Coordinates of C-alpha atoms and ligand atoms in Angstrom, one line a residue:
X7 CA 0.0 0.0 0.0
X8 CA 1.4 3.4 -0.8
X9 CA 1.5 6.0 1.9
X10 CA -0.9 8.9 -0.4
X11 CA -3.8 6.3 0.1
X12 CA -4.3 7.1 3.8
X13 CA -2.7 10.8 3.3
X14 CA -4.7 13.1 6.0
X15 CA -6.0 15.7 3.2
X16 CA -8.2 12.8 1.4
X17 CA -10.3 12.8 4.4
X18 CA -13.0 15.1 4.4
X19 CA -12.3 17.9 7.5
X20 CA -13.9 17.8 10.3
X21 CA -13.8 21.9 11.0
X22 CA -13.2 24.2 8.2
X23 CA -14.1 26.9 9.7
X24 CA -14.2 29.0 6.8
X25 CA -18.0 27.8 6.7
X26 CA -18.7 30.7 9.0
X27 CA -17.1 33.4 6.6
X28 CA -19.4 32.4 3.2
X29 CA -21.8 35.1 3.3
X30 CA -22.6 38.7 4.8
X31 CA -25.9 37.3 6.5
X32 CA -23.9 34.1 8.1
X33 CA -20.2 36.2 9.1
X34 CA -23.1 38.9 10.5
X35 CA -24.8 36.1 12.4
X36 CA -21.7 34.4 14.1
X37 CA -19.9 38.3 15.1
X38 CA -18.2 37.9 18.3
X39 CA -18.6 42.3 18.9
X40 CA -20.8 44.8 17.7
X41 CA -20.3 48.0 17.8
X42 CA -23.2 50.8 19.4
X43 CA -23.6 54.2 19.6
X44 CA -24.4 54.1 23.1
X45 CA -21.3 52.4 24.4
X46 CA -18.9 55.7 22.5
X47 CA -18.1 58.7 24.4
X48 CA -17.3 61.7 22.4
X49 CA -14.7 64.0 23.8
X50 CA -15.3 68.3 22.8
X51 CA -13.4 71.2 23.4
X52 CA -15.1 74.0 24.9
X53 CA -14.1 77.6 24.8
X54 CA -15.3 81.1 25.7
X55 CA -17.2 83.2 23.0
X56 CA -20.9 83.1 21.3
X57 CA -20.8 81.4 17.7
X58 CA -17.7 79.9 17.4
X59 CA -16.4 76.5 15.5
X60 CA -12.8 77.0 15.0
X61 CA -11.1 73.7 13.6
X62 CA -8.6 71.5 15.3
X63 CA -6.0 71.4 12.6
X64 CA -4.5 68.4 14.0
X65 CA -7.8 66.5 14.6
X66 CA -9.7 66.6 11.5
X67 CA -13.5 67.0 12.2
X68 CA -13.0 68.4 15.4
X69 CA -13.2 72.0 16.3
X70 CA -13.3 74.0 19.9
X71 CA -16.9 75.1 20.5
X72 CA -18.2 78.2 22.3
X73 CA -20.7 77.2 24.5
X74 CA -23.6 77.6 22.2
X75 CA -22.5 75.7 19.7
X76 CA -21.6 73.2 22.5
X77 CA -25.1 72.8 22.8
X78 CA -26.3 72.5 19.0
X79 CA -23.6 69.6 18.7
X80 CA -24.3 67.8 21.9
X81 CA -28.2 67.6 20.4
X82 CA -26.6 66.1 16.8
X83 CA -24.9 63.7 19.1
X84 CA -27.9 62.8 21.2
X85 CA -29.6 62.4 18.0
X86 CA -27.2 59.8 17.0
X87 CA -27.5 57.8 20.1
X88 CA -24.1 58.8 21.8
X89 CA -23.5 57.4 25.2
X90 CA -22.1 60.5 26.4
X91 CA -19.8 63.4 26.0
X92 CA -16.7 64.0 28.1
X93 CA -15.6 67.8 28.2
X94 CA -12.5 69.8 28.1
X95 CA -12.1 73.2 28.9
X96 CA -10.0 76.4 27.2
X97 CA -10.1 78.9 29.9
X98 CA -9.9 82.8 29.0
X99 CA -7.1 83.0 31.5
X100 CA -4.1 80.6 33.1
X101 CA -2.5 80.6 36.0
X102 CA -0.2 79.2 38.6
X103 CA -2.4 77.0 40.0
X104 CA -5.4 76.7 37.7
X105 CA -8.0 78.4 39.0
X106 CA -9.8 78.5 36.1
X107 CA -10.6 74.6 36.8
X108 CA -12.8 75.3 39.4
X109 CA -14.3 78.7 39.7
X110 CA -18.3 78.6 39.8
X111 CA -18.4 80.6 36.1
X112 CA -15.8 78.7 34.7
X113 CA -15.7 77.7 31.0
X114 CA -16.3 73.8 31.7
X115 CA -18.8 75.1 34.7
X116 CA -20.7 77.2 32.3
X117 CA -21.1 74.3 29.8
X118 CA -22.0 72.2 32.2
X119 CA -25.0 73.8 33.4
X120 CA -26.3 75.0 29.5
X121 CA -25.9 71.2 28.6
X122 CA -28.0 70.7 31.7
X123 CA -30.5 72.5 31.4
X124 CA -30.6 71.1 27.6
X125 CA -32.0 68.1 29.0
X126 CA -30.6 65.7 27.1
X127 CA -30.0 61.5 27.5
X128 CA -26.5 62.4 26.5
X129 CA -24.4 61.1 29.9
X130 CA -21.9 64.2 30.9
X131 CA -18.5 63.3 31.7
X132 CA -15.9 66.5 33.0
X133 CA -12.3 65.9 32.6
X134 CA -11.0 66.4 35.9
X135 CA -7.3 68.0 35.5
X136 CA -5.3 71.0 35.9
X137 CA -2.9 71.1 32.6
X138 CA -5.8 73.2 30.8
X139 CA -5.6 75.9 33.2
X140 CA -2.3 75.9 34.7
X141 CA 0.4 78.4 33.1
X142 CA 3.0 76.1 33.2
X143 CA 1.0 73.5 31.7
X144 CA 1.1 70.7 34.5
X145 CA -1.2 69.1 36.6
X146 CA -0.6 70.3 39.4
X147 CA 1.0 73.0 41.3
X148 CA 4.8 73.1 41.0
X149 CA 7.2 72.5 43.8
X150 CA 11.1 75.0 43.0
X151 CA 12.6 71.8 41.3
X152 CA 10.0 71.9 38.7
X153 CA 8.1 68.6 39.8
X154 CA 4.2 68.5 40.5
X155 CA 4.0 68.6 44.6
X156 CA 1.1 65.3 44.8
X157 CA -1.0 66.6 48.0
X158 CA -1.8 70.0 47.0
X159 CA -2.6 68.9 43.7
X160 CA -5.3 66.6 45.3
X161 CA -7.0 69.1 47.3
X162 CA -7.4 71.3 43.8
X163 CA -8.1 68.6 42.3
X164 CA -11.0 67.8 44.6
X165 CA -12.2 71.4 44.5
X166 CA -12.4 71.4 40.6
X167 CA -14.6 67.9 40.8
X168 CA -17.0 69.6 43.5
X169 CA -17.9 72.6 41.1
X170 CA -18.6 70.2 38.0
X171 CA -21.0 68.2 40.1
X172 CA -22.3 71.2 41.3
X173 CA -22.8 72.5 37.8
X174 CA -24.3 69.4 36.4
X175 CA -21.5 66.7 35.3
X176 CA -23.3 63.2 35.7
X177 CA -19.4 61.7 36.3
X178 CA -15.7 63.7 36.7
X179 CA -13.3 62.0 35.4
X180 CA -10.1 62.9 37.1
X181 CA -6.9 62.3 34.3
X182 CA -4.2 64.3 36.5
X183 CA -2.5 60.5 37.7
X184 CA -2.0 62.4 41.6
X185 CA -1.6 59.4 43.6
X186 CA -4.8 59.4 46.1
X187 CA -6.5 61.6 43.6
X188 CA -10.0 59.1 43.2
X189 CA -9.8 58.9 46.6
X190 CA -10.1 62.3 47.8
X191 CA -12.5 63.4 45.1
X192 CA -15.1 60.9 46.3
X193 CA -14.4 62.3 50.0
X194 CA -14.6 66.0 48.8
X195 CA -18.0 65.1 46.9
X196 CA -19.7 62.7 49.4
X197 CA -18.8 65.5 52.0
X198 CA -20.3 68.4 49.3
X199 CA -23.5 66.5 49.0
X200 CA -22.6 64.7 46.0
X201 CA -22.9 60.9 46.5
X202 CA -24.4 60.1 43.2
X203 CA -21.9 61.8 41.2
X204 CA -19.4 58.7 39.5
X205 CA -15.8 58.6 39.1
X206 CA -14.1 57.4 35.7
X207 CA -10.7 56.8 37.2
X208 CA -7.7 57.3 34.5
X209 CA -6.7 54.3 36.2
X210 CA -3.7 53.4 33.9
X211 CA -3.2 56.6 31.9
X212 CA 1.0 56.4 30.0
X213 CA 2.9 58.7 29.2
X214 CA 1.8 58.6 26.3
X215 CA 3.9 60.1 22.6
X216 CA -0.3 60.0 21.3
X217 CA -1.3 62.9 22.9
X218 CA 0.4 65.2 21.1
X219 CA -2.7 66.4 18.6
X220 CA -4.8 66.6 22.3
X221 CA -1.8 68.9 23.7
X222 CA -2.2 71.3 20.7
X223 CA -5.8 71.2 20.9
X224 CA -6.3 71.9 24.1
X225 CA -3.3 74.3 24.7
X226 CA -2.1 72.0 27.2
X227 CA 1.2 71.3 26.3
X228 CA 3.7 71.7 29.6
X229 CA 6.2 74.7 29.2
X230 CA 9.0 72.7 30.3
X231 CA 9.6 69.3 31.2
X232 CA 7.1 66.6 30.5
X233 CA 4.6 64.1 32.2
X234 CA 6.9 60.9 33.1
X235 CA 7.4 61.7 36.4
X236 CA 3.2 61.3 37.3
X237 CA 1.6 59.2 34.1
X238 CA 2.8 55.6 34.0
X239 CA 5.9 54.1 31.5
X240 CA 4.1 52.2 28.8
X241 CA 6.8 49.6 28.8
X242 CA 4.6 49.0 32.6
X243 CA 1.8 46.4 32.6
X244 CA 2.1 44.8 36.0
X245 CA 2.0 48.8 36.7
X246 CA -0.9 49.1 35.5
X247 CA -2.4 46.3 37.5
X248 CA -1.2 47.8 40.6
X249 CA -2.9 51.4 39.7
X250 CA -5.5 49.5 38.8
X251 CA -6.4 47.8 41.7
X252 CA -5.5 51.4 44.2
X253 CA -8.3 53.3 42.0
X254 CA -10.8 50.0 42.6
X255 CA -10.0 50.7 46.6
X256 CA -10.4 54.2 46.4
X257 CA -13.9 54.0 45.1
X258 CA -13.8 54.7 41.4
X259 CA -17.2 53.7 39.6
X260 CA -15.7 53.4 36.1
X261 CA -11.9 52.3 35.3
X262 CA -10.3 53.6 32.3
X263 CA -7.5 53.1 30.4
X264 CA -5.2 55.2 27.8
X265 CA -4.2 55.3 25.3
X266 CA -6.4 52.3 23.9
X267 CA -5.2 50.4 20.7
X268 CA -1.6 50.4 22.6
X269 CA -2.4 49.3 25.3
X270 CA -5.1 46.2 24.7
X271 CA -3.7 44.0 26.7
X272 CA -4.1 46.1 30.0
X273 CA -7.5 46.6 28.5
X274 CA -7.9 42.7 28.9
X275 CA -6.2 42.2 32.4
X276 CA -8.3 45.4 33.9
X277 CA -11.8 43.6 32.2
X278 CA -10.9 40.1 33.6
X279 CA -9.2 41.7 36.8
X280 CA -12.5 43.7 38.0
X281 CA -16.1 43.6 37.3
X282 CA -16.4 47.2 37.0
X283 CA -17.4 48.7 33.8
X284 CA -13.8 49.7 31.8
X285 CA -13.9 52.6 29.2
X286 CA -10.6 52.9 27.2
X287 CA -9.5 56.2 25.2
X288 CA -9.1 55.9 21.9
X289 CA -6.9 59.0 22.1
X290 CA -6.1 62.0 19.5
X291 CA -2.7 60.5 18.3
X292 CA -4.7 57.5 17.8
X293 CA -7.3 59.4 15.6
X294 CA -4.9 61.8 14.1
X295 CA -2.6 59.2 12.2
X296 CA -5.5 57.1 10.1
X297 CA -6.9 60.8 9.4
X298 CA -3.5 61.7 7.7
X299 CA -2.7 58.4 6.6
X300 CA -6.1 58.7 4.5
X301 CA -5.7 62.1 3.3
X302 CA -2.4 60.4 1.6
X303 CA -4.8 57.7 0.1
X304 CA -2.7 55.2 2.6
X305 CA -5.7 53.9 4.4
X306 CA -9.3 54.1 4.6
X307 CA -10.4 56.1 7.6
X308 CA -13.9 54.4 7.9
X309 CA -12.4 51.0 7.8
X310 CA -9.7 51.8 10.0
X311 CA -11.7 53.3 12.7
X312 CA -14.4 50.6 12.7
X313 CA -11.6 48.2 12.9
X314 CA -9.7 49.7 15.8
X315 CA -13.1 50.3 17.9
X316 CA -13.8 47.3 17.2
X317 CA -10.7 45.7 18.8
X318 CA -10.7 47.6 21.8
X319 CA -14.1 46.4 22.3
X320 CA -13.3 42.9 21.8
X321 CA -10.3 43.4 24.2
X322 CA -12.6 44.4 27.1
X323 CA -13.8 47.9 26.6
X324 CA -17.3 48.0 27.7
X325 CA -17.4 52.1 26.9
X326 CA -15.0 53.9 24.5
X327 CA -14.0 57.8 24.2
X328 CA -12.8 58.5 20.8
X329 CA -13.1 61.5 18.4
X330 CA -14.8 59.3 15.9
X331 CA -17.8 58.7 18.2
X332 CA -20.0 60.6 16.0
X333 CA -18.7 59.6 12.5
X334 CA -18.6 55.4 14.0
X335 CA -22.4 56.0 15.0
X336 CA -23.3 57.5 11.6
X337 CA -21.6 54.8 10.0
X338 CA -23.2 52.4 12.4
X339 CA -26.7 53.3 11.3
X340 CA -26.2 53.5 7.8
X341 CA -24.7 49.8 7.7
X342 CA -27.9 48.6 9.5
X343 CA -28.7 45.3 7.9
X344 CA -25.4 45.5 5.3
X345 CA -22.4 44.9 7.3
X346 CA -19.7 43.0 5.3
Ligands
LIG14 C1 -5.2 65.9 30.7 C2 -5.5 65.0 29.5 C3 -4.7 64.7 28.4 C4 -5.5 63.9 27.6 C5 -6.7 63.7 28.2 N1 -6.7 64.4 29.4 C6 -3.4 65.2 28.0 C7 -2.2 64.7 28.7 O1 -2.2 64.0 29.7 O2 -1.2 65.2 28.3 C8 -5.1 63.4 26.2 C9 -6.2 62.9 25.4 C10 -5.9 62.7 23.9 O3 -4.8 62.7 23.5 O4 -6.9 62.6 23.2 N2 -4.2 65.5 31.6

């Protein structure tokens, strides 16, 4: 007998698993995750003015909005089924110490309260730093050698969370990486009268190279020195564990990590680690590069973008912030029945 006559290939195969990729209706039927407007967060830039939409040169489709035009874009998002928005502020002045976080008429205060009073099921979600409003661009107050001093930072940090519960946010979501800082927010707003108000910990938030389109954007970038010596190393995951795990002790309602697409597999530890809802940020760098890469003809930005929510939702993301919230849910609608 030669050896071909009982070769493994002339019997039929048990799995071929390409029988689950024939058609659209059968590959739609056996999808693992699927995408929904409600689980995206979209992240806007808010500035001071009536009427204004400048462009984000850096972030294609984004612009800073006064607060008006705040308003007109958070009910085109509501319309679309967005989960929620998450807001940054561009203050009319900086200073030392970033007052401009926290005082009651503040820029993130005043939208706040319009958006309120809007009344729309549009969850709101305050970024809950100090870089936006400090004059040196940190997070916190400096000490002479140039370093963010971590205590007072968490007492302003705790003051700027009080006044956007007070002015309407539904959750703060503090981003500063002060060690303590989820913990004395939830004291500072359980002892202001705001119990019900969540916290999305930046739980493991690098150092991250991706910001940079954010930085310009928001006018955020530090004057000198940079943000190693408070956000984590990326080269860090049993870091990350350990953050983790100090935000889940210190009460935080939501833990998020960021950036996203580089850091999936912390998204995966921190979903199978805690049963806490996880958000990740699908941040500007993130957005940024498939925007210029398309312009060149390089890639396809819808494809792209579907593809990397997508995988951040498969890694463990029940919620994610990205500037392509509204865009995803657009495209989301339109595919309906038709998805490849
Ligand atoms: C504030 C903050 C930053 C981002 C979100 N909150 C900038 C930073 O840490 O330098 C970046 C978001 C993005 O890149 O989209 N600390």
């Amino acid at each position: 007998m030669v050896l071909s006559d009982t070769a493994p290939a002339a019997r039929p195969l048990l799995h071929r698993p390409r029988r689950l990729r024939t058609s659209p209706a059968v590959r739609r039927l056996v999808r693992e995750t699927r995408l929904h407007p409600a689980q995206l967060v979209a992240p806007l830039f808010v500035r001071p003015g009536r009427g204004i939409r400048e462009p984000i040169a850096s972030l294609p489709g984004q612009a800073r909005l006064s607060v008006d035009e705040l308003v007109i874009e958070a009910h085109r998002l509501a319309e679309l089924g967005i989960g929620g928005l998450l807001l940054f502020g561009l203050p009319a002045a900086k200073d030392p110490e970033g007052s401009g976080a926290w005082v009651e008429d503040g820029i993130v205060q005043t939208a706040l309260s319009a958006l309120r009073a809007a009344d729309l099921p549009l969850v709101l979600i305050a970024d809950t730093c100090l870089c936006e409003y400090t004059s040196h661009g940190h997070c916190g107050p400096l000490l002479p050698s140039g370093t963010v001093d971590n205590d007072p930072a968490l007492a302003l940090l705790a003051r700027t969370a009080v006044s956007q519960a007070t002015a309407g946010a539904d959750i703060v979501a503090p981003s500063a990486m002060m060690d303590g800082q989820v913990a004395a927010i939830r004291a500072a707003l359980d002892a202001a009268g705001h119990p019900t108000t969540a916290i999305m910990a930046y739980a493991a938030k690098t150092a991250s190279a991706f910001y940079g389109p954010f930085r310009e954007a928001a006018d955020s970038a530090p004057a000198m020195g940079d943000r190693r010596g408070y956000q984590m190393d990326p080269a860090n995951g049993r870091e990350a564990r350990r953050e983790t795990a100090l935000d889940v002790t210190e009460g935080a309602d939501i833990l998020l990590v960021k950036p996203a697409l580089p850091q999936l597999d912390v998204v995966a530890a921190t979903r199978a680690a805690h049963d806490l809802p996880v958000a990740a940020y699908h941040v500007s760098g993130e957005y940024a590069m498939v925007h210029a890469a398309a312009e060149r003809d390089w890639l396809d930005a819808r494809a792209v973008l579907t593809e990397s929510v997508t995988a951040i939702v498969r890694a463990g993301a029940d919620i994610v912030i990205t500037y392509a919230a509204a865009d995803l849910a657009r495209w989301l609608t339109e595919e309906g029945a038709t998805t490849p």
